[in-house]
XYZ file of C-alpha atoms in Angstrom:
639
model
C 59.172 54.430 141.480
C 60.096 55.148 137.881
C 56.950 53.721 136.396
C 58.272 54.434 132.933
C 61.966 53.767 133.082
C 62.383 53.453 129.366
C 63.809 56.772 128.254
C 61.571 58.286 125.578
C 62.708 59.616 122.262
C 61.853 63.290 122.460
C 62.631 63.813 118.775
C 60.023 61.565 117.163
C 57.443 60.517 119.755
C 54.078 59.334 118.529
C 51.010 61.121 119.805
C 49.883 58.027 121.715
C 53.320 57.468 123.239
C 53.513 61.111 124.299
C 50.058 60.915 125.868
C 50.930 57.734 127.795
C 54.185 59.262 129.004
C 52.321 62.406 130.074
C 49.837 60.287 132.071
C 52.739 58.397 133.633
C 54.430 61.683 134.491
C 51.252 62.961 136.138
C 51.369 59.916 138.425
C 55.069 60.125 139.227
C 56.277 63.695 138.783
C 53.344 65.733 140.087
C 52.265 63.682 143.086
C 53.970 65.911 145.666
C 52.979 69.286 144.273
C 49.533 67.897 143.462
C 48.764 67.139 147.114
C 49.842 70.597 148.338
C 46.241 71.942 148.194
C 45.480 69.679 151.161
C 47.300 72.055 153.491
C 49.086 74.920 151.671
C 46.273 77.526 151.519
C 45.092 76.665 155.030
C 48.567 77.081 156.515
C 49.315 80.293 154.598
C 46.039 81.859 155.730
C 46.715 80.736 159.313
C 49.908 82.824 159.386
C 47.866 85.992 158.810
C 45.097 85.098 161.265
C 46.557 86.699 164.412
C 44.583 89.926 164.049
C 41.607 88.344 162.334
C 41.125 87.487 158.661
C 39.422 89.838 156.221
C 38.714 89.658 152.490
C 41.898 91.503 151.503
C 43.996 88.928 153.346
C 42.271 86.014 151.620
C 42.828 87.673 148.242
C 46.423 88.609 149.111
C 47.420 85.124 150.291
C 45.761 83.527 147.281
C 47.468 85.947 144.873
C 50.859 85.112 146.386
C 50.133 81.388 146.036
C 49.083 81.615 142.392
C 52.021 83.796 141.330
C 54.441 81.557 143.202
C 53.153 78.632 141.155
C 53.507 80.636 137.959
C 56.999 82.035 138.554
C 58.721 79.229 140.467
C 57.224 76.189 138.761
C 56.161 77.354 135.292
C 58.859 79.888 134.462
C 61.814 78.546 136.437
C 61.375 74.763 136.276
C 59.107 73.956 133.327
C 60.415 76.552 130.878
C 64.039 77.052 132.020
C 65.600 74.300 134.159
C 64.079 71.487 132.126
C 66.291 72.675 129.262
C 69.410 72.392 131.443
C 69.500 68.602 131.236
C 72.405 66.162 131.303
C 71.711 63.857 128.345
C 68.012 63.996 129.198
C 68.528 63.561 132.957
C 67.740 66.269 135.504
C 67.863 66.784 139.238
C 70.422 68.334 141.525
C 73.143 65.697 141.077
C 72.654 65.473 137.311
C 73.103 69.270 137.198
C 76.150 68.885 139.429
C 77.727 66.385 137.038
C 76.936 68.631 134.057
C 78.404 71.686 135.798
C 81.549 69.749 136.784
C 82.062 68.611 133.210
C 81.601 72.180 131.955
C 83.930 73.690 134.560
C 86.561 70.980 134.334
C 88.486 69.430 137.219
C 88.309 69.847 140.110
C 85.088 71.950 139.948
C 84.891 71.982 143.735
C 82.151 74.634 143.830
C 79.803 72.425 141.774
C 80.526 69.406 143.974
C 79.885 71.380 147.167
C 76.599 72.693 145.769
C 75.565 69.198 144.683
C 76.404 67.704 148.082
C 74.418 70.473 149.802
C 71.400 69.892 147.576
C 71.570 66.139 148.139
C 71.809 66.606 151.900
C 68.763 68.896 151.922
C 66.800 66.438 149.778
C 66.926 63.784 152.502
C 65.194 66.186 154.897
C 62.502 66.659 152.272
C 62.267 62.886 151.745
C 61.447 62.359 155.423
C 58.926 65.176 155.754
C 56.958 64.676 152.511
C 55.448 61.252 153.306
C 54.708 62.214 156.911
C 53.051 65.540 156.095
C 51.120 64.521 152.983
C 49.639 61.274 154.328
C 48.866 62.823 157.719
C 47.062 65.769 156.078
C 44.955 63.372 153.997
C 44.004 61.161 156.950
C 43.078 64.266 158.969
C 40.312 64.761 156.426
C 38.389 62.053 158.308
C 37.567 64.681 160.922
C 35.622 66.721 158.359
C 33.198 63.852 157.746
C 29.889 64.650 159.455
C 30.261 63.257 162.976
C 33.917 62.410 162.396
C 35.329 65.017 164.780
C 34.280 63.000 167.807
C 35.188 59.605 166.350
C 38.648 60.232 164.926
C 40.818 61.441 167.771
C 44.390 62.637 167.343
C 45.747 59.243 168.432
C 43.579 57.385 165.917
C 44.655 59.732 163.129
C 48.298 59.164 164.056
C 47.843 55.400 164.247
C 46.205 55.227 160.813
C 48.917 57.440 159.320
C 51.741 55.334 160.745
C 50.048 52.122 159.591
C 49.704 53.434 156.025
C 53.296 54.685 155.913
C 54.709 51.505 157.463
C 52.864 49.438 154.859
C 54.249 51.662 152.097
C 57.843 51.226 153.247
C 57.416 47.491 153.835
C 56.453 46.835 150.201
C 59.445 48.712 148.767
C 61.578 45.572 148.598
C 59.042 43.998 146.235
C 59.211 46.872 143.784
C 56.325 48.883 142.381
C 56.048 47.414 138.902
C 52.733 45.663 139.611
C 50.977 48.797 140.891
C 52.818 51.650 139.158
C 50.524 51.408 136.129
C 47.715 52.676 138.410
C 49.619 55.763 139.545
C 48.925 57.812 136.419
C 45.159 57.140 136.189
C 44.679 57.675 139.951
C 46.490 61.021 139.820
C 44.588 62.077 136.693
C 41.379 61.390 138.633
C 42.814 63.341 141.572
C 43.579 66.438 139.506
C 40.197 66.299 137.780
C 38.560 66.032 141.215
C 40.394 68.950 142.816
C 39.923 71.092 139.702
C 36.208 70.314 139.651
C 35.820 71.120 143.354
C 37.509 74.442 142.838
C 35.466 75.332 139.763
C 32.249 74.505 141.648
C 33.010 77.074 144.363
C 34.410 79.777 142.077
C 30.876 80.091 140.724
C 29.667 80.894 144.257
C 32.081 83.823 144.638
C 33.371 84.968 141.202
C 35.053 88.009 142.783
C 37.847 85.646 143.854
C 39.214 85.942 140.305
C 40.643 89.297 141.400
C 43.382 87.254 143.097
C 44.839 86.582 139.641
C 46.243 90.101 139.797
C 49.707 90.266 141.429
C 48.772 93.640 142.955
C 46.831 91.920 145.740
C 49.866 89.877 146.746
C 52.215 92.873 146.606
C 49.772 94.993 148.623
C 49.479 92.235 151.226
C 53.267 92.086 151.705
C 53.566 95.872 151.964
C 50.826 96.095 154.587
C 51.794 93.138 156.790
C 55.533 93.586 157.360
C 57.125 90.674 159.222
C 53.818 88.748 159.158
C 54.027 88.880 155.369
C 57.339 86.997 155.502
C 55.795 84.273 157.654
C 52.946 84.028 155.140
C 55.480 83.751 152.300
C 57.103 80.823 154.096
C 53.751 79.047 154.235
C 52.809 80.050 150.661
C 55.897 78.205 149.476
C 54.111 74.967 150.427
C 52.221 75.352 147.143
C 55.365 74.538 145.128
C 56.890 71.737 147.188
C 57.659 68.926 144.800
C 58.757 71.180 141.943
C 62.209 69.550 142.005
C 60.602 66.315 140.801
C 59.883 67.940 137.443
C 63.572 67.850 136.560
C 64.585 64.852 138.691
C 62.284 62.487 136.765
C 62.909 64.008 133.340
C 65.036 61.049 132.249
C 62.124 58.658 132.730
C 59.515 60.564 130.730
C 61.183 63.249 128.629
C 60.788 66.996 128.768
C 57.764 67.395 126.501
C 55.447 64.845 128.223
C 56.127 66.489 131.598
C 55.470 69.948 130.166
C 52.301 68.642 128.504
C 51.048 67.177 131.785
C 51.746 70.451 133.599
C 50.064 72.823 131.148
C 47.188 70.548 130.087
C 46.027 69.289 133.499
C 48.127 69.878 136.599
C 48.572 73.650 136.528
C 44.925 74.417 135.609
C 43.676 71.982 138.278
C 45.867 73.539 140.979
C 44.861 77.090 140.029
C 41.163 76.172 140.009
C 41.415 74.425 143.368
C 43.216 77.290 145.087
C 40.749 79.776 143.611
C 37.920 77.530 144.820
C 39.354 77.373 148.338
C 39.681 81.166 148.331
C 36.100 81.598 147.086
C 34.838 79.163 149.726
C 36.724 81.083 152.425
C 35.328 84.418 151.174
C 31.798 83.000 151.207
C 32.315 81.689 154.761
C 33.674 85.099 155.815
C 30.620 86.880 154.449
C 28.288 84.408 156.181
C 30.092 84.806 159.512
C 30.067 88.602 159.223
C 26.350 88.630 158.405
C 25.631 86.402 161.426
C 27.844 88.480 163.710
C 30.067 85.492 164.460
C 33.871 85.312 164.478
C 35.530 83.924 161.361
C 37.969 81.027 161.910
C 40.473 79.407 159.589
C 39.398 75.872 158.668
C 40.315 72.801 156.632
C 39.084 74.455 153.443
C 40.043 71.651 151.079
C 37.871 68.923 152.548
C 35.063 71.247 153.620
C 34.611 72.283 149.976
C 33.149 68.846 149.270
C 29.538 68.078 150.251
C 29.289 65.893 153.371
C 28.324 62.737 151.454
C 31.375 63.038 149.190
C 33.971 63.545 151.894
C 34.647 59.867 152.530
C 35.432 59.220 148.826
C 37.487 62.445 148.795
C 39.512 61.314 151.826
C 40.130 57.936 150.168
C 41.352 59.396 146.872
C 43.401 62.011 148.764
C 45.058 59.221 150.747
C 45.841 57.330 147.547
C 47.279 60.493 145.999
C 49.495 61.142 149.033
C 50.695 57.531 149.018
C 51.689 57.950 145.369
C 53.410 61.253 146.189
C 55.278 59.552 149.032
C 56.282 56.694 146.744
C 57.784 59.171 144.299
C 59.871 60.768 147.044
C 61.039 57.402 148.402
C 62.109 56.255 144.962
C 63.742 59.631 144.427
C 65.787 59.037 147.585
C 66.890 55.645 146.242
C 67.923 57.136 142.888
C 69.685 60.099 144.472
C 71.628 57.798 146.796
C 72.733 55.635 143.876
C 73.953 58.751 142.044
C 75.717 60.015 145.191
C 77.522 56.674 145.564
C 78.624 56.724 141.941
C 79.879 60.306 142.307
C 81.858 59.350 145.422
C 79.782 61.385 147.888
C 78.622 58.405 149.969
C 79.945 54.918 150.771
C 78.717 51.947 148.778
C 75.337 50.679 149.943
C 73.520 47.494 149.083
C 71.436 48.091 145.950
C 68.827 45.605 144.738
C 67.100 45.641 141.381
C 63.334 45.209 141.773
C 62.529 44.889 138.078
C 64.107 42.802 135.349
C 62.794 45.207 132.706
C 63.569 48.639 134.155
C 67.073 49.313 135.464
C 65.895 52.446 137.289
C 63.715 50.467 139.684
C 66.011 49.866 142.627
C 65.726 49.287 146.364
C 68.220 50.321 149.035
C 67.360 48.628 152.358
C 69.436 51.003 154.511
C 67.833 54.143 153.054
C 64.355 52.600 153.218
C 64.519 51.786 156.934
C 66.183 55.077 157.877
C 63.414 56.981 156.068
C 60.736 54.904 157.816
C 62.243 55.612 161.238
C 62.448 59.323 160.439
C 58.851 59.441 159.192
C 57.473 57.682 162.295
C 59.426 60.005 164.590
C 58.001 63.054 162.794
C 54.393 61.831 162.961
C 54.614 60.955 166.661
C 56.446 64.146 167.664
C 54.622 66.781 165.599
C 51.226 65.029 165.873
C 49.463 67.236 163.259
C 50.049 68.443 159.716
C 49.812 72.065 160.885
C 52.701 71.594 163.326
C 54.723 69.726 160.702
C 54.164 72.266 157.913
C 56.673 74.644 159.528
C 59.409 72.053 159.001
C 58.726 71.567 155.320
C 59.744 74.695 153.491
C 63.386 75.039 154.544
C 64.600 71.831 152.879
C 62.734 72.621 149.659
C 63.790 76.273 149.444
C 67.384 75.351 150.267
C 67.441 72.781 147.472
C 65.953 75.325 145.075
C 68.678 77.866 145.923
C 71.290 75.197 145.162
C 69.553 74.240 141.901
C 69.442 77.859 140.770
C 73.169 78.319 141.500
C 73.954 75.171 139.522
C 71.706 76.501 136.770
C 73.929 79.587 136.560
C 77.041 77.422 136.185
C 75.370 75.483 133.370
C 74.158 78.629 131.572
C 77.516 80.348 131.955
C 79.900 77.487 131.240
C 77.884 74.822 129.359
C 75.649 77.054 127.262
C 78.523 79.568 127.041
C 76.413 82.637 127.735
C 78.201 85.849 128.667
C 78.345 86.805 132.340
C 75.844 89.677 132.008
C 73.032 87.769 130.231
C 73.571 84.722 132.510
C 73.222 86.920 135.605
C 70.208 88.686 134.082
C 68.482 85.317 133.630
C 69.414 83.747 136.964
C 69.366 86.728 139.360
C 65.531 87.127 139.523
C 65.079 83.407 140.241
C 67.854 83.375 142.830
C 66.510 86.513 144.534
C 63.047 84.944 144.777
C 64.517 81.691 146.112
C 66.510 83.585 148.747
C 63.414 85.538 149.811
C 61.481 82.301 150.255
C 64.427 80.676 152.043
C 64.683 83.657 154.403
C 60.957 83.575 155.122
C 61.176 79.872 155.976
C 64.227 80.392 158.202
C 61.954 82.504 160.424
C 60.116 79.268 161.287
C 63.168 77.343 162.483
C 61.960 77.224 166.085
C 58.514 75.956 165.031
C 60.017 72.882 163.387
C 62.214 74.124 160.579
C 65.239 72.832 162.483
C 64.334 69.250 161.537
C 65.425 69.289 157.862
C 68.424 71.439 158.790
C 69.586 68.846 161.314
C 69.046 66.029 158.811
C 70.934 67.967 156.121
C 73.765 68.774 158.558
C 74.160 65.097 159.457
C 74.177 64.020 155.801
C 76.572 66.849 154.962
C 78.939 65.743 157.747
C 78.856 62.160 156.472
C 79.609 63.299 152.909
C 82.498 65.542 154.027
C 83.939 62.825 156.281
C 83.682 60.161 153.608
C 85.384 62.245 150.952
C 88.141 63.407 153.328
C 88.769 59.876 154.596
C 88.893 58.435 151.080
C 91.347 61.171 150.084
C 93.640 60.235 153.010
C 93.502 56.531 152.124
C 94.104 57.349 148.458
C 97.127 59.500 149.320
C 98.551 56.693 151.468
C 98.119 54.163 148.671
C 99.754 56.559 146.188
C 102.782 56.948 148.481
C 103.126 53.195 148.898
C 102.733 52.414 145.215
C 105.173 52.491 142.314
C 104.494 53.251 138.643
C 103.104 50.207 136.883
C 105.499 50.733 133.964
C 108.469 50.459 136.359
C 107.162 47.198 137.845
C 106.506 45.787 134.367
C 110.089 46.574 133.329
C 111.512 44.970 136.482
C 109.434 41.817 136.067
C 110.474 41.548 132.425
C 114.100 41.295 133.572
C 113.433 38.893 136.445
C 110.141 37.096 135.723
C 108.485 35.323 138.679
C 106.871 31.894 138.546
C 103.730 31.881 136.374
C 100.379 30.234 137.084
C 97.426 29.550 134.796
C 94.443 31.838 134.420
C 93.625 35.530 134.493
C 94.175 37.855 137.442
C 92.099 41.040 137.688
C 93.571 43.680 139.990
C 91.108 46.461 140.832
C 92.590 49.896 141.456
C 91.587 53.551 141.511
C 94.684 54.600 139.559
C 95.625 52.396 136.583
C 99.004 54.136 136.198
C 100.248 52.933 139.577
C 100.763 49.365 140.701
C 97.753 48.146 142.721
C 98.597 47.353 146.338
C 96.987 43.924 145.951
C 99.420 43.120 143.097
C 102.442 44.094 145.196
C 101.202 42.019 148.135
C 100.543 39.047 145.857
C 104.059 39.209 144.453
C 105.537 39.689 147.912
C 103.716 36.872 149.664
C 102.785 34.392 146.914
C 105.694 35.165 144.568
C 103.686 34.252 141.463
C 102.200 36.025 138.455
C 99.229 34.844 136.416
C 99.462 34.201 132.681
C 97.222 37.181 132.041
C 97.020 40.215 134.342
C 94.422 42.959 133.953
C 94.804 46.225 135.876
C 91.192 47.402 136.055
C 89.943 50.816 137.109
C 86.242 51.697 137.413
C 85.391 55.325 136.613
C 82.155 57.297 136.886
C 81.385 59.644 133.994
C 79.691 63.043 134.382
C 76.704 61.794 132.418
C 73.856 59.403 133.280
C 74.799 56.512 130.985
C 77.751 55.396 128.892
C 77.320 53.632 125.546
C 78.483 50.018 125.387
C 81.136 50.820 122.765
C 82.640 53.420 125.134
C 82.541 51.180 128.187
C 86.110 49.833 128.121
C 89.376 51.545 127.301
C 92.114 48.939 126.888
C 95.852 49.657 126.783
C 98.481 46.903 126.511
C 101.473 47.615 128.770
C 103.622 44.567 127.930
C 103.293 40.797 127.680
C 102.420 40.616 131.384
C 99.977 43.468 131.949
C 97.002 45.120 130.288
C 95.380 48.288 131.644
C 91.574 48.463 131.470
C 89.401 51.454 132.373
C 85.679 50.683 132.679
C 83.491 53.760 132.525
C 79.910 53.921 133.847
C 77.324 56.689 133.998
C 76.290 58.020 137.380
C 72.897 56.318 137.043
C 74.334 52.908 136.133
C 75.335 50.006 138.358
C 78.770 48.553 137.480
C 79.028 44.934 136.313
C 82.759 44.294 136.052
C 82.739 40.528 135.191
C 80.186 40.998 132.423
C 82.012 43.916 130.831
C 85.418 42.228 131.037
C 83.959 39.140 129.419
C 82.404 41.181 126.613
C 85.379 43.460 125.958
C 88.382 41.225 126.758
C 86.945 37.728 126.314
C 88.057 36.513 129.751
C 87.066 33.022 130.880
C 85.028 33.455 134.094
C 85.979 30.051 135.522
C 89.696 30.811 135.125
C 89.591 34.385 136.449
C 90.493 35.566 139.948
C 89.844 39.060 141.309
C 92.311 40.754 143.656
C 91.011 43.654 145.769
C 92.956 45.829 148.174
C 91.272 46.112 151.576
C 93.209 48.149 154.112
C 92.726 48.054 157.876
C 91.975 51.526 159.233
C 93.531 52.899 162.409
C 92.298 56.070 164.132
C 94.761 58.717 165.258
C 94.227 62.209 166.629
C 97.739 63.288 165.614
C 97.469 62.787 161.835
C 94.728 63.074 159.263
C 91.262 63.912 160.566
C 90.223 64.611 164.174
C 89.690 61.465 166.229
C 85.880 61.820 166.289
C 85.833 62.110 162.501
C 88.119 59.074 162.231
C 85.503 57.078 164.139
C 82.756 58.192 161.769
C 84.804 57.314 158.695
C 85.717 53.901 160.091
C 82.032 53.259 160.849
C 81.073 54.192 157.284
C 83.847 52.006 155.860
C 82.842 49.035 158.002
C 79.186 49.302 157.031
C 79.734 50.009 153.350
C 78.542 47.360 150.953
C 81.212 44.861 149.987
C 82.904 46.008 146.760
C 82.368 42.568 145.291
C 78.612 43.030 145.648
C 78.696 46.560 144.272
C 80.810 45.538 141.264
C 78.870 42.239 140.871
C 81.962 40.072 141.301
C 81.295 36.448 142.373
C 82.409 36.157 146.042
C 84.174 32.841 145.442
C 86.497 34.467 142.910
C 87.859 37.225 145.182
C 91.106 37.516 147.125
C 91.537 40.507 149.440
C 94.985 41.851 150.362
C 95.953 45.036 152.199
C 97.681 46.719 155.118
C 97.030 49.133 157.987
C 96.277 52.788 157.201
C 96.156 55.591 159.792
C 93.378 58.067 159.103
């Protein structure tokens, strides 16, 4: 979504600019965590309902929820991880790139952690839209008389229609509506905070839940049930990763301002209000001699006449939260492609003004299919909630481990103080991850399966590319040797400039060898061009090209791009080497792959790699090379 894709200047922001960025951040960054009150308290309380719910359980669950928000979001993300940025960018892959740069090549541990975090994110990206929108639409049943009108099938149909519409408009971009995201979410947080404050006055004793002793006592008294409750309590902090992932769009201070000034107080007030409302309902049921049942506390807090407007604004808020996750999936995929974790995919710019606003058709449609499958199979937000926590907690464990690498090797802290800082966060993450693993059978297997599939694709792609790269290295000869040989026996020359794209500028590109072998000519000017991805989000224009003259025939050019940039080879060659586009031809090596069970990867993995290679975006599209200027040459490679 990236409603504010111009990176702010955190050093000298004006008060007005900071305020506008904070409002934008509230609409983009906090959408997911801001819609958690729709279901988080209800689901956490439901886990302790087997033997009946009493006041101590309401206070205990609420205390756990509030302290989870404070420790995980405020302390870990807002105050610590937001300082571990990569030139202002955050998120799991930005941390991965920063850790790799700090560790030096090959930094395999950082790459494995980054790939794991990315794989888990896709599970989150499927579940978030399905769960959040479905939970909002289910609020229709709380409208007086709505229980009989809005059946499960109608709720599902409305949810799918809303989500399908959201995914269908992605190709048009969100520029025209993104300006509304901030104000709508500000209204949302004011609404949920006001609802909570209204009910706290009815039962002020709920403020006891601010003490961590109630949460600790609950865990000590409930044993294994306490772990299940912890897994559900973690729903209160889903979306915390967005605080760092979108840092490059808004800056650290505006996000922190939005959290402390509005979002955190509104969430605390709403959860306290839900707890107070539940306590009041418990007392009423006990006085009447009736059993006490867990309910949809969020929507029931609102008076009957206000529930329709509340459902509408909740639906808008969940749509905005879903939009943030979808756009996050697009951005993460672009970064993964640039870092070599995934094959090239078709990327379209949806805004002429903001480079961060992109659209990936393949990712969009795969997410839509996944979301529809989840809604139709799980059928309710309660059933789906069990699937949510594992992907989020897994990603948080990865982020914390990467945070240690940054603190230890980029900030250059000693081992002892780095462990002292990270160990409490990692221990808490592992406890939450373990508590969510207990719910695998209930639905937690879904994000694990998605992550496993993505992880397999990443591993296969990297292994296959390594095999192809090794083959090309064996077949090639040093460029300096070829230049010396051609200087002694020059071939026939033709007009114009030839650009030979290669991964290794020191070796002769295969396309150049094939051109000499079959066409027996050499252009007047020959550029050996290699495209590299830096371990930082952007590269300054004056650092873009590194040019080295080899001899009168050849010039080596290395074009460097940040992992959040899209390469534009013709433009940068024109700017840095003054080539004439109409007199330039591009030569690209394209090898034919052959599967074999005797060499390289297993046969089944060969098939996967060949499928990925076939369906990867054409390199000419990815590098923005005009199709009519490209010649492809290659040979057969056994993988």
